PDB file of C-alpha atoms in Angstrom:
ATOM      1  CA  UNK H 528     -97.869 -87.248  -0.921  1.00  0.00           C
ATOM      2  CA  UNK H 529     -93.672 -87.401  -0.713  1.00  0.00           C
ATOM      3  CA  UNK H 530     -92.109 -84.030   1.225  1.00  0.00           C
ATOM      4  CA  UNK H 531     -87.837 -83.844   1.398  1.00  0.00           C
ATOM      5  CA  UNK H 532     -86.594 -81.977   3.929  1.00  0.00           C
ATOM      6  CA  UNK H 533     -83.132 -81.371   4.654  1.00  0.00           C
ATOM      7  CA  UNK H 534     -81.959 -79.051   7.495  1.00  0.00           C
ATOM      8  CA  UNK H 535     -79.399 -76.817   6.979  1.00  0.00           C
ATOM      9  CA  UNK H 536     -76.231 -77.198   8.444  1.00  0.00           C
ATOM     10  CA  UNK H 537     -74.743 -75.401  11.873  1.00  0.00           C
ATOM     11  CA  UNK H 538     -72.483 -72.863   9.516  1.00  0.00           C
ATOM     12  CA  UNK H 539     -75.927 -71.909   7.805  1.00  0.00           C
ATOM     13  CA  UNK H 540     -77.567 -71.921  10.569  1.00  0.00           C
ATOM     14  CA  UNK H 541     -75.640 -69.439  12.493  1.00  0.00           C
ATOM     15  CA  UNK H 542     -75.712 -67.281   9.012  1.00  0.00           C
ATOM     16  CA  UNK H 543     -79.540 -67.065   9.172  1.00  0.00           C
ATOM     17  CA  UNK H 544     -79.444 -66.233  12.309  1.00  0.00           C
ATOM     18  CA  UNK H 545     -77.064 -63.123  12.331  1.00  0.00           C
ATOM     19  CA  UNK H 546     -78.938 -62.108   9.502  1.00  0.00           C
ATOM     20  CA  UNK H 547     -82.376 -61.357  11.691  1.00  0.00           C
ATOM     21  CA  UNK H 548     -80.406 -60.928  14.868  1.00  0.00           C
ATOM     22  CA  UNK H 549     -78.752 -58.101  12.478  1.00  0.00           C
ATOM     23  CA  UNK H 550     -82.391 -56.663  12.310  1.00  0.00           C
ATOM     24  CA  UNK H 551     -82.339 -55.626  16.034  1.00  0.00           C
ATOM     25  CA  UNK H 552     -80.031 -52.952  15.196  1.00  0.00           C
ATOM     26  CA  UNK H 553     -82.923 -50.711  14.856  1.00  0.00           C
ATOM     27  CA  UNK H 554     -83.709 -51.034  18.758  1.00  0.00           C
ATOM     28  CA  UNK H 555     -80.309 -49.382  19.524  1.00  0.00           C
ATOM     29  CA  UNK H 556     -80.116 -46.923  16.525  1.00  0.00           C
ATOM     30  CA  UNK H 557     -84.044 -46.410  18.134  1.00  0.00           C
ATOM     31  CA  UNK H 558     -83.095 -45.646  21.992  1.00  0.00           C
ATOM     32  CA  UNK H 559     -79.686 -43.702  21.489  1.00  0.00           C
ATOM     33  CA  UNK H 560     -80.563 -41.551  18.636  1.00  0.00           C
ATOM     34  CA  UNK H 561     -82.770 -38.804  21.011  1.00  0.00           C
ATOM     35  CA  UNK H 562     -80.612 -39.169  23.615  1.00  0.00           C
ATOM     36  CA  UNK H 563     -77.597 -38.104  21.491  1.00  0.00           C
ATOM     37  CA  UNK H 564     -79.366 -36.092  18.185  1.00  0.00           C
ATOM     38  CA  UNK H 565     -82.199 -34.175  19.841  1.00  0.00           C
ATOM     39  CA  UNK H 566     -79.246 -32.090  22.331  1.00  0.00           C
ATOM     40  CA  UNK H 567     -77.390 -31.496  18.793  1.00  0.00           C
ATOM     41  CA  UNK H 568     -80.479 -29.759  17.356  1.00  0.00           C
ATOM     42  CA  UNK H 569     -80.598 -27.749  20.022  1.00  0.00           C
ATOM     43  CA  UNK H 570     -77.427 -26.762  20.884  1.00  0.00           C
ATOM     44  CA  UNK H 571     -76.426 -26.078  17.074  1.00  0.00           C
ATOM     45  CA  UNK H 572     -79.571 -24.276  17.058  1.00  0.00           C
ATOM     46  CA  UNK H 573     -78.463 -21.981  20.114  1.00  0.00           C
ATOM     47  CA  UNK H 574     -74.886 -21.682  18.642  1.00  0.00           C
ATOM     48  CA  UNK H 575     -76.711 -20.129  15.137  1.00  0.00           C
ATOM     49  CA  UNK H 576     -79.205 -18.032  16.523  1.00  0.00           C
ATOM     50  CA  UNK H 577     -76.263 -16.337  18.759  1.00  0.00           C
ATOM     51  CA  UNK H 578     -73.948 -16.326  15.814  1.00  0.00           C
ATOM     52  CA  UNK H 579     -76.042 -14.344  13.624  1.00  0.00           C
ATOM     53  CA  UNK H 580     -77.316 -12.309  16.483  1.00  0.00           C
ATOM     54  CA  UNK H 581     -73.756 -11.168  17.205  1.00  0.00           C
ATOM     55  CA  UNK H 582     -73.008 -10.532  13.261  1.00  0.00           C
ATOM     56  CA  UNK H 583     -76.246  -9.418  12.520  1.00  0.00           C
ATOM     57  CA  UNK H 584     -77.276 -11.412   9.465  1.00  0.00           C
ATOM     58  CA  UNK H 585     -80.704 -11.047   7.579  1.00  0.00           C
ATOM     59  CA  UNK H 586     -83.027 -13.874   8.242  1.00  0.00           C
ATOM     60  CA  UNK H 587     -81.942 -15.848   5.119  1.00  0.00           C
ATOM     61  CA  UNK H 588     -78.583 -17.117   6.713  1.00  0.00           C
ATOM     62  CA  UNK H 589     -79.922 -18.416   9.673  1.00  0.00           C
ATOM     63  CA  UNK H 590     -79.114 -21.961  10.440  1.00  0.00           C
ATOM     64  CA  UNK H 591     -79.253 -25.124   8.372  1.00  0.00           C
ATOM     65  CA  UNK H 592     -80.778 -26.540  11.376  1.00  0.00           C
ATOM     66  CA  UNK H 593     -84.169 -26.965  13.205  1.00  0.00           C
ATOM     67  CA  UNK H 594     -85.804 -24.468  16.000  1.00  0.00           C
ATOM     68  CA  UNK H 595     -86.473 -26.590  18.336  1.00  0.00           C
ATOM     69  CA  UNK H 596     -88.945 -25.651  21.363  1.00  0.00           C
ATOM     70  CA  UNK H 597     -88.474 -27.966  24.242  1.00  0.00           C
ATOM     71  CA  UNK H 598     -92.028 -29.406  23.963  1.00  0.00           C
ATOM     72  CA  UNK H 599     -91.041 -30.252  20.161  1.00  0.00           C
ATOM     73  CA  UNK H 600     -87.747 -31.682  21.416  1.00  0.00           C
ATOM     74  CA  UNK H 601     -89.794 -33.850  23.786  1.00  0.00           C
ATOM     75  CA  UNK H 602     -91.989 -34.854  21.094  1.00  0.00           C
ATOM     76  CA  UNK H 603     -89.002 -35.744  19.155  1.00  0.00           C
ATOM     77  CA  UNK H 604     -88.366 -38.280  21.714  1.00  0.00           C
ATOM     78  CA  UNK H 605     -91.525 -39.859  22.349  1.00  0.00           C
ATOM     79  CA  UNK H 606     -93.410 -40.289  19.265  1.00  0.00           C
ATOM     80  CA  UNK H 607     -91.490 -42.959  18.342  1.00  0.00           C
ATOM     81  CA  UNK H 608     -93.067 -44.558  21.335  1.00  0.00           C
ATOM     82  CA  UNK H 609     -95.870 -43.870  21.242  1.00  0.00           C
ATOM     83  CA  UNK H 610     -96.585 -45.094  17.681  1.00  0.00           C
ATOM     84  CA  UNK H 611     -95.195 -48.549  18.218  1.00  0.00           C
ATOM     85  CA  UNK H 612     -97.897 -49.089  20.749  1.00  0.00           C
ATOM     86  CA  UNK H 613    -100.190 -49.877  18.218  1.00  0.00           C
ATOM     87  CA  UNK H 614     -97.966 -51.387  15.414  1.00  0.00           C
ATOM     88  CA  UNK H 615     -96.931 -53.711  17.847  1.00  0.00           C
ATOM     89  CA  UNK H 616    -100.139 -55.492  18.455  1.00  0.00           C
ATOM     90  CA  UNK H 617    -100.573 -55.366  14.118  1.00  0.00           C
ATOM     91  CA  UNK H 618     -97.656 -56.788  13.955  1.00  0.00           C
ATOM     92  CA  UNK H 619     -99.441 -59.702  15.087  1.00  0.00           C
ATOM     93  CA  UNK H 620    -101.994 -59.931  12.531  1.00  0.00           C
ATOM     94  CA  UNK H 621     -99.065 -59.122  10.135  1.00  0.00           C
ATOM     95  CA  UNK H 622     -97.086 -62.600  11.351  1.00  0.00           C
ATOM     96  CA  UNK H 623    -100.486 -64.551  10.748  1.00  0.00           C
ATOM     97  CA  UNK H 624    -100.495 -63.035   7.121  1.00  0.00           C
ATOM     98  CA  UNK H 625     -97.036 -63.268   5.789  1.00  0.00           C
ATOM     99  CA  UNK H 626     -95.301 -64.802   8.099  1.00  0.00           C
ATOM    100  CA  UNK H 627     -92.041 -63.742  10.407  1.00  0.00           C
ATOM    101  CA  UNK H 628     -90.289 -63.133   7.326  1.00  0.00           C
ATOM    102  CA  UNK H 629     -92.682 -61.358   5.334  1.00  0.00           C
ATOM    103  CA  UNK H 630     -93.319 -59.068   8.914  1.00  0.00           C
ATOM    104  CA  UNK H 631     -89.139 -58.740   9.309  1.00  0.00           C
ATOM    105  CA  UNK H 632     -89.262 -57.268   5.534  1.00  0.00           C
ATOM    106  CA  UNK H 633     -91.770 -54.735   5.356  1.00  0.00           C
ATOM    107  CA  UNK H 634     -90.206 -53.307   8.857  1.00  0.00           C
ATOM    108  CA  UNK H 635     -86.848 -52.942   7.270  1.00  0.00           C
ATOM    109  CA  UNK H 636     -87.999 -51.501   4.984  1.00  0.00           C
ATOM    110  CA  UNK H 637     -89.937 -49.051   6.934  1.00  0.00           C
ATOM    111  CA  UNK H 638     -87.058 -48.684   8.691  1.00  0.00           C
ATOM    112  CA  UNK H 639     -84.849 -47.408   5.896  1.00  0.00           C
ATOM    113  CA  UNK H 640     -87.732 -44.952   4.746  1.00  0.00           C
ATOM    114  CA  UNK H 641     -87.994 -43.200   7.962  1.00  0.00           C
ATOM    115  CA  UNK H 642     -84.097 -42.970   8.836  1.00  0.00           C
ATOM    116  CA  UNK H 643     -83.868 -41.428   5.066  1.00  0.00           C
ATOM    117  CA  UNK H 644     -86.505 -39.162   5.567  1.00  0.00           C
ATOM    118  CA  UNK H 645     -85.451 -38.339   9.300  1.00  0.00           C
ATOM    119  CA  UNK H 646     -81.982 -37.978   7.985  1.00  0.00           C
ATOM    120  CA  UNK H 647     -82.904 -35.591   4.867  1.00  0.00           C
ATOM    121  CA  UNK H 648     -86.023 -34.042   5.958  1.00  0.00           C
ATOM    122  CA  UNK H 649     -86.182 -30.513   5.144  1.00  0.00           C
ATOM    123  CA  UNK H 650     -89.299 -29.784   7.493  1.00  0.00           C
ATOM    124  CA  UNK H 651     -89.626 -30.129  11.134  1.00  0.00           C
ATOM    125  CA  UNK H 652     -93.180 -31.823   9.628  1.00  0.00           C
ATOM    126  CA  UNK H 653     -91.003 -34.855   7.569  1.00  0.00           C
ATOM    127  CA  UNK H 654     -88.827 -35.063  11.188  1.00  0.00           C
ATOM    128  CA  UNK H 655     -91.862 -35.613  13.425  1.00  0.00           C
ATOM    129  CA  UNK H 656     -93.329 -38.252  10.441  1.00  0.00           C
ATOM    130  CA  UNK H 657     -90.210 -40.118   9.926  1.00  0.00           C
ATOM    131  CA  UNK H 658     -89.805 -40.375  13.693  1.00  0.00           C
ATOM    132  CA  UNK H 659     -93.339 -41.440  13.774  1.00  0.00           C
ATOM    133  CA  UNK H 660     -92.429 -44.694  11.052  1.00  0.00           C
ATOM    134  CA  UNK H 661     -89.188 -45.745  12.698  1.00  0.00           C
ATOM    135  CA  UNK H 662     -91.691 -46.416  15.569  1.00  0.00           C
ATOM    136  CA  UNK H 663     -93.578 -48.717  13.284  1.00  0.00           C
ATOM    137  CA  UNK H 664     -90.816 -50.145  12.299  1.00  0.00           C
ATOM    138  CA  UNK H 665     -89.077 -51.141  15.277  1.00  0.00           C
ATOM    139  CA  UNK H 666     -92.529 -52.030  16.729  1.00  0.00           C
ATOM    140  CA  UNK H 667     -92.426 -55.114  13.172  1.00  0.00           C
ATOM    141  CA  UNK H 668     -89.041 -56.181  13.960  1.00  0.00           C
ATOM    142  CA  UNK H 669     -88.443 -56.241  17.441  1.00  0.00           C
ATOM    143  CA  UNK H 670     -91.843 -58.912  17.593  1.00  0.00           C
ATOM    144  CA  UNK H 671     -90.436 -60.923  15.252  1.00  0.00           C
ATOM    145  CA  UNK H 672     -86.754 -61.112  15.373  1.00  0.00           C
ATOM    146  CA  UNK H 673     -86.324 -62.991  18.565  1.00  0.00           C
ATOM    147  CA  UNK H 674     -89.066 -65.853  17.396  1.00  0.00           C
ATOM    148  CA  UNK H 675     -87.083 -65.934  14.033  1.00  0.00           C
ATOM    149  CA  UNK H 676     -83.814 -66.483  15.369  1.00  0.00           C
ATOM    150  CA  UNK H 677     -85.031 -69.183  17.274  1.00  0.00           C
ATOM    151  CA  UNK H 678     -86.572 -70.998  14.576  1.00  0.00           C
ATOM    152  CA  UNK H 679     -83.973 -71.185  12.460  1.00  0.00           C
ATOM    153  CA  UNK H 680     -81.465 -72.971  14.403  1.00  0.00           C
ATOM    154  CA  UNK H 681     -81.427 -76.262  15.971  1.00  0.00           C
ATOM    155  CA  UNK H 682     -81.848 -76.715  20.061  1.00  0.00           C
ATOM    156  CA  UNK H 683     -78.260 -76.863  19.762  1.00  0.00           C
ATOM    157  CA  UNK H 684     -77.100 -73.863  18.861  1.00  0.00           C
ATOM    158  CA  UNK H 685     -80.284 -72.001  19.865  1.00  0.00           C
ATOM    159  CA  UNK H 686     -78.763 -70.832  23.421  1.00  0.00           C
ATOM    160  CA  UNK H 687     -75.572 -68.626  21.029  1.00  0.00           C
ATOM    161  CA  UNK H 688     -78.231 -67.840  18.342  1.00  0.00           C
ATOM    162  CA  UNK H 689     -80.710 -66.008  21.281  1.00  0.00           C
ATOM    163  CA  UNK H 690     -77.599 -63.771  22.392  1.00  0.00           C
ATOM    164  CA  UNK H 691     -77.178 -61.996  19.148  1.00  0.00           C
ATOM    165  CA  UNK H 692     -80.378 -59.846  18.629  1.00  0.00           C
ATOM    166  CA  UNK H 693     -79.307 -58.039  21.598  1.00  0.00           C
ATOM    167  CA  UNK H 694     -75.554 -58.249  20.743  1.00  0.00           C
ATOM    168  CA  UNK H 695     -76.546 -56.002  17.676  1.00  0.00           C
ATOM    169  CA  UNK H 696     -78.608 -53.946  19.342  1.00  0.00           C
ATOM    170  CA  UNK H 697     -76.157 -52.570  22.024  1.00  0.00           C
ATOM    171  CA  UNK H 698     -73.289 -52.447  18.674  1.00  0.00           C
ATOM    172  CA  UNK H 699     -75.482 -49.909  17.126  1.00  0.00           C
ATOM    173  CA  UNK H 700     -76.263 -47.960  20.086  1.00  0.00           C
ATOM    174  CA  UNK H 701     -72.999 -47.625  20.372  1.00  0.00           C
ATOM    175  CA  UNK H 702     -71.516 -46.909  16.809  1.00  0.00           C
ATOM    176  CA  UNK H 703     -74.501 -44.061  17.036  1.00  0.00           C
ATOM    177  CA  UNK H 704     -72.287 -42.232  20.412  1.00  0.00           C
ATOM    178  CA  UNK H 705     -69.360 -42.875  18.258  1.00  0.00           C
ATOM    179  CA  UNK H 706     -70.491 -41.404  14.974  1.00  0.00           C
ATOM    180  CA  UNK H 707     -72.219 -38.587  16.702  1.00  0.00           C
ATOM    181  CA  UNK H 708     -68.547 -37.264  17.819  1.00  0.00           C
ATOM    182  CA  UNK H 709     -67.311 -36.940  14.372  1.00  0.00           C
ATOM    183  CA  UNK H 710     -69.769 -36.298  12.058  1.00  0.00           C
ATOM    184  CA  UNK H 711     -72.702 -33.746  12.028  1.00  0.00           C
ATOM    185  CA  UNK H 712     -76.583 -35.436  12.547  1.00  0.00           C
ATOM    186  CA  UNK H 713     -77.643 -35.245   9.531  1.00  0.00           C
ATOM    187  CA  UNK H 714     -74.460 -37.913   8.226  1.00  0.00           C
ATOM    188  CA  UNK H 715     -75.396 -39.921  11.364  1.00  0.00           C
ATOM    189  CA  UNK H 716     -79.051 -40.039  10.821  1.00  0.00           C
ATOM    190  CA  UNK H 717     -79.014 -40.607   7.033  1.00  0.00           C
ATOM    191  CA  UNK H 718     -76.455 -43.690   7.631  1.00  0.00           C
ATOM    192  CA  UNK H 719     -78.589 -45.306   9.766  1.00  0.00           C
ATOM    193  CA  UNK H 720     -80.191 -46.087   6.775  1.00  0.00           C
ATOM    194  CA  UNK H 721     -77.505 -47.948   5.202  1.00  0.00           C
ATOM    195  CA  UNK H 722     -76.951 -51.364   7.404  1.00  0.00           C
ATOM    196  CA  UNK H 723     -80.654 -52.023   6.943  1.00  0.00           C
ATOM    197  CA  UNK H 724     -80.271 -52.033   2.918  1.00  0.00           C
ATOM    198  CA  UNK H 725     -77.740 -54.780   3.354  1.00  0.00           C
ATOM    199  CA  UNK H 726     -79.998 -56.575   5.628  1.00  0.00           C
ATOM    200  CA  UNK H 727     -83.174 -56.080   3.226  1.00  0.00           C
ATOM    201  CA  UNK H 728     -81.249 -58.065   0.669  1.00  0.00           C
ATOM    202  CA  UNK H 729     -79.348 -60.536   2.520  1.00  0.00           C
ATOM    203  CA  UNK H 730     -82.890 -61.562   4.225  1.00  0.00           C
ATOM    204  CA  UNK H 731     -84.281 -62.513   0.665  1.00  0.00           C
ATOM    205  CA  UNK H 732     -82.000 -65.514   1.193  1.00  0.00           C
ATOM    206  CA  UNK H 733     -82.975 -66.581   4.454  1.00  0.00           C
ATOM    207  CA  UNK H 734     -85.337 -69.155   4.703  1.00  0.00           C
ATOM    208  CA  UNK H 735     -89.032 -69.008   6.225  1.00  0.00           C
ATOM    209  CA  UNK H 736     -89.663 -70.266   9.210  1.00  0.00           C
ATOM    210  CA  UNK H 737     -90.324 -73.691   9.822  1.00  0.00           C
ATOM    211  CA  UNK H 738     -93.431 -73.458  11.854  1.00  0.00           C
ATOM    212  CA  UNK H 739     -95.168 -70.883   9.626  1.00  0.00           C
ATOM    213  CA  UNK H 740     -94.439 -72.641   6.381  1.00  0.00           C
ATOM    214  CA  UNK H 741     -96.253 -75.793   8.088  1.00  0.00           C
ATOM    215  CA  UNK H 742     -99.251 -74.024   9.442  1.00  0.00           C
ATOM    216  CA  UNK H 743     -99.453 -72.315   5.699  1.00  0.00           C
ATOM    217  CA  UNK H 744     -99.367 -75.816   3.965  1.00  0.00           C
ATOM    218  CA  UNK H 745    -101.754 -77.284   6.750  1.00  0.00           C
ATOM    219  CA  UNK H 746    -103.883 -74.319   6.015  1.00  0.00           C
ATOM    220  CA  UNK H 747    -104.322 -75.725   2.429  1.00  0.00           C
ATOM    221  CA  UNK H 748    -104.807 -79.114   3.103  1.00  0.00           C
ATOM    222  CA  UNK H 749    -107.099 -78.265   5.641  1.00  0.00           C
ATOM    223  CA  UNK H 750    -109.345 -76.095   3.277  1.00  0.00           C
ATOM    224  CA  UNK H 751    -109.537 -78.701  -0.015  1.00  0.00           C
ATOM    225  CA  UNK H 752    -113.403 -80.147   0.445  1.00  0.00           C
ATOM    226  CA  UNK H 753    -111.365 -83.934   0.265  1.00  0.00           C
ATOM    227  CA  UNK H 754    -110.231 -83.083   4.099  1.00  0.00           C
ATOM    228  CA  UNK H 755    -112.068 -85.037   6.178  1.00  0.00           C
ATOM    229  CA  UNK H 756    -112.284 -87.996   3.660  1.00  0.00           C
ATOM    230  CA  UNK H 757    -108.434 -87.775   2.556  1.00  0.00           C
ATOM    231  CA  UNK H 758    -106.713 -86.859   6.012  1.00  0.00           C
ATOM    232  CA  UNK H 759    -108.566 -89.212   8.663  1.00  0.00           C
ATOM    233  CA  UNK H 760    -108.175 -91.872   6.351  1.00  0.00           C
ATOM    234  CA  UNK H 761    -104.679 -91.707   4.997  1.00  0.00           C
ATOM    235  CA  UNK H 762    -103.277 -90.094   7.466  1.00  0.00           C
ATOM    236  CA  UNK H 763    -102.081 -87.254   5.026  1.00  0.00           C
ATOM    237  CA  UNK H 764    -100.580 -85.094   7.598  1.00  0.00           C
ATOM    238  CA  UNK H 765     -98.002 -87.799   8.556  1.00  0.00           C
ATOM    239  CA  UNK H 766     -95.218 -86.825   6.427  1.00  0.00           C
ATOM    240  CA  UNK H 767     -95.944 -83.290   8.314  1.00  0.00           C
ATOM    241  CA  UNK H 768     -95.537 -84.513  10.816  1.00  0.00           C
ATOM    242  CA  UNK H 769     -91.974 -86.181   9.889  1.00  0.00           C
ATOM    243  CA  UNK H 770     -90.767 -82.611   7.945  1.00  0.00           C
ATOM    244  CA  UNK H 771     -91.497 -80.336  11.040  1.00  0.00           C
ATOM    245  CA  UNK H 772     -89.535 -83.118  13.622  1.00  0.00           C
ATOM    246  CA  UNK H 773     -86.929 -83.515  10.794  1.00  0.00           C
ATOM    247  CA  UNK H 774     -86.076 -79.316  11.315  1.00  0.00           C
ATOM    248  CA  UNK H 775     -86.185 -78.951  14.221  1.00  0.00           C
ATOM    249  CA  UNK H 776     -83.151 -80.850  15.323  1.00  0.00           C
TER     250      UNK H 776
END
């Protein structure tokens, strides 16, 4: 049994890592957007409702926007929340299943299905239900993205690496204050989607972790009927052994 396994140098490295620290965008784009969309709703809603009061316009020319009661704005807020209790602790079983990278995938793209669907939603029903998947979706990537990063870099450059998740997270919180000045929250929303399409693709290139592509090819091993005979004799896991010390330096 021969493995090779050659680590990938710092400039990689540091590529990977931006690349899932990139991911934690959707933890900013998560906490800012109700704090700065939900008081657009309803104050564009209030603007509309007094504009076509004061002009007196049939019912059909009412507003482009939502009617938001409070206790809908509040669930606005919170349901993201409140799913991502539960997706949180799945996320788990998710890991053991595909791996961090398989988990980091399937939340981006959840992630790009609700910020479309929040974005161009032409219900307040869609709204609540996207809301209710960018939950999910932050719950897959925020459990995984930290573990990632630091997988994927040596001890060396691990201290830098663990500083970006958050780095991107606070940049996105802010571009969302920043877009929300200029352009209405419909634009805002519906870009969200678009730094997470870039990330879905450039993550196809990053590699698995280390640690879950060793457990998966122990798992094997482990499960041919030759595994107590093979291993304790020969020793089979030795070269393993070698790979997994090999990557992580």
């Amino acid at each position: 049994m021969t493995f090779i396994c050659s680590a990938p140098g710092h400039g990689k490295q540091i590529v990977y890592a931006v690349v899932v620290a990139g991911c934690m965008m959707i933890e900013g784009l998560f906490m800012t957007w109700p704090n700065v969309v939900v008081d657009l709703i309803i104050n564009a809603n209030a603007s509309s409702v007094t504009t076509e009061s004061a002009n007196t316009l049939p019912p059909s020319h009412i507003q482009e926007e939502f009617l938001l009661m409070d206790y809908e704005a509040g669930w606005l807020a919170s349901l993201p929340t409140l799913s991502s209790i539960p997706f949180i602790l799945l996320s788990g079983i998710f890991i053991n299943l595909v791996g961090l990278k398989g988990s980091t995938i399937l939340g981006l793209v959840l992630a790009i299905v609700s910020w479309l669907m929040i974005g161009l939603t032409p219900t307040i029903t869609a709204l609540f239900i996207g809301r209710a998947i960018s939950g999910a979706a932050y719950a897959f990537i925020v459990t995984v993205s930290q573990p990632l990063v630091s997988e994927l870099v040596s001890p060396k450059i691990r201290g830098v690496a663990a500083s970006f998740p958050m780095f991107f997270s606070y940049l996105a919180s802010l571009e969302m204050n920043v877009a929300n000045i200029f352009l209405p929250w419909h634009l805002t929303t519906t870009f969200c989607a678009a730094p997470f399409f870039l990330l879905l693709l450039s993550i196809l290139f990053v590699p698995e972790s280390l640690e879950y592509t060793l457990y998966m090819v122990l798992h094997r091993v482990c499960s041919t009927p030759l595994y107590t005979e093979h291993v304790y004799q020969t020793d089979a896991l030795g070269p393993l052994r070698r790979v997994f010390v090999a990557g992580s330096g």
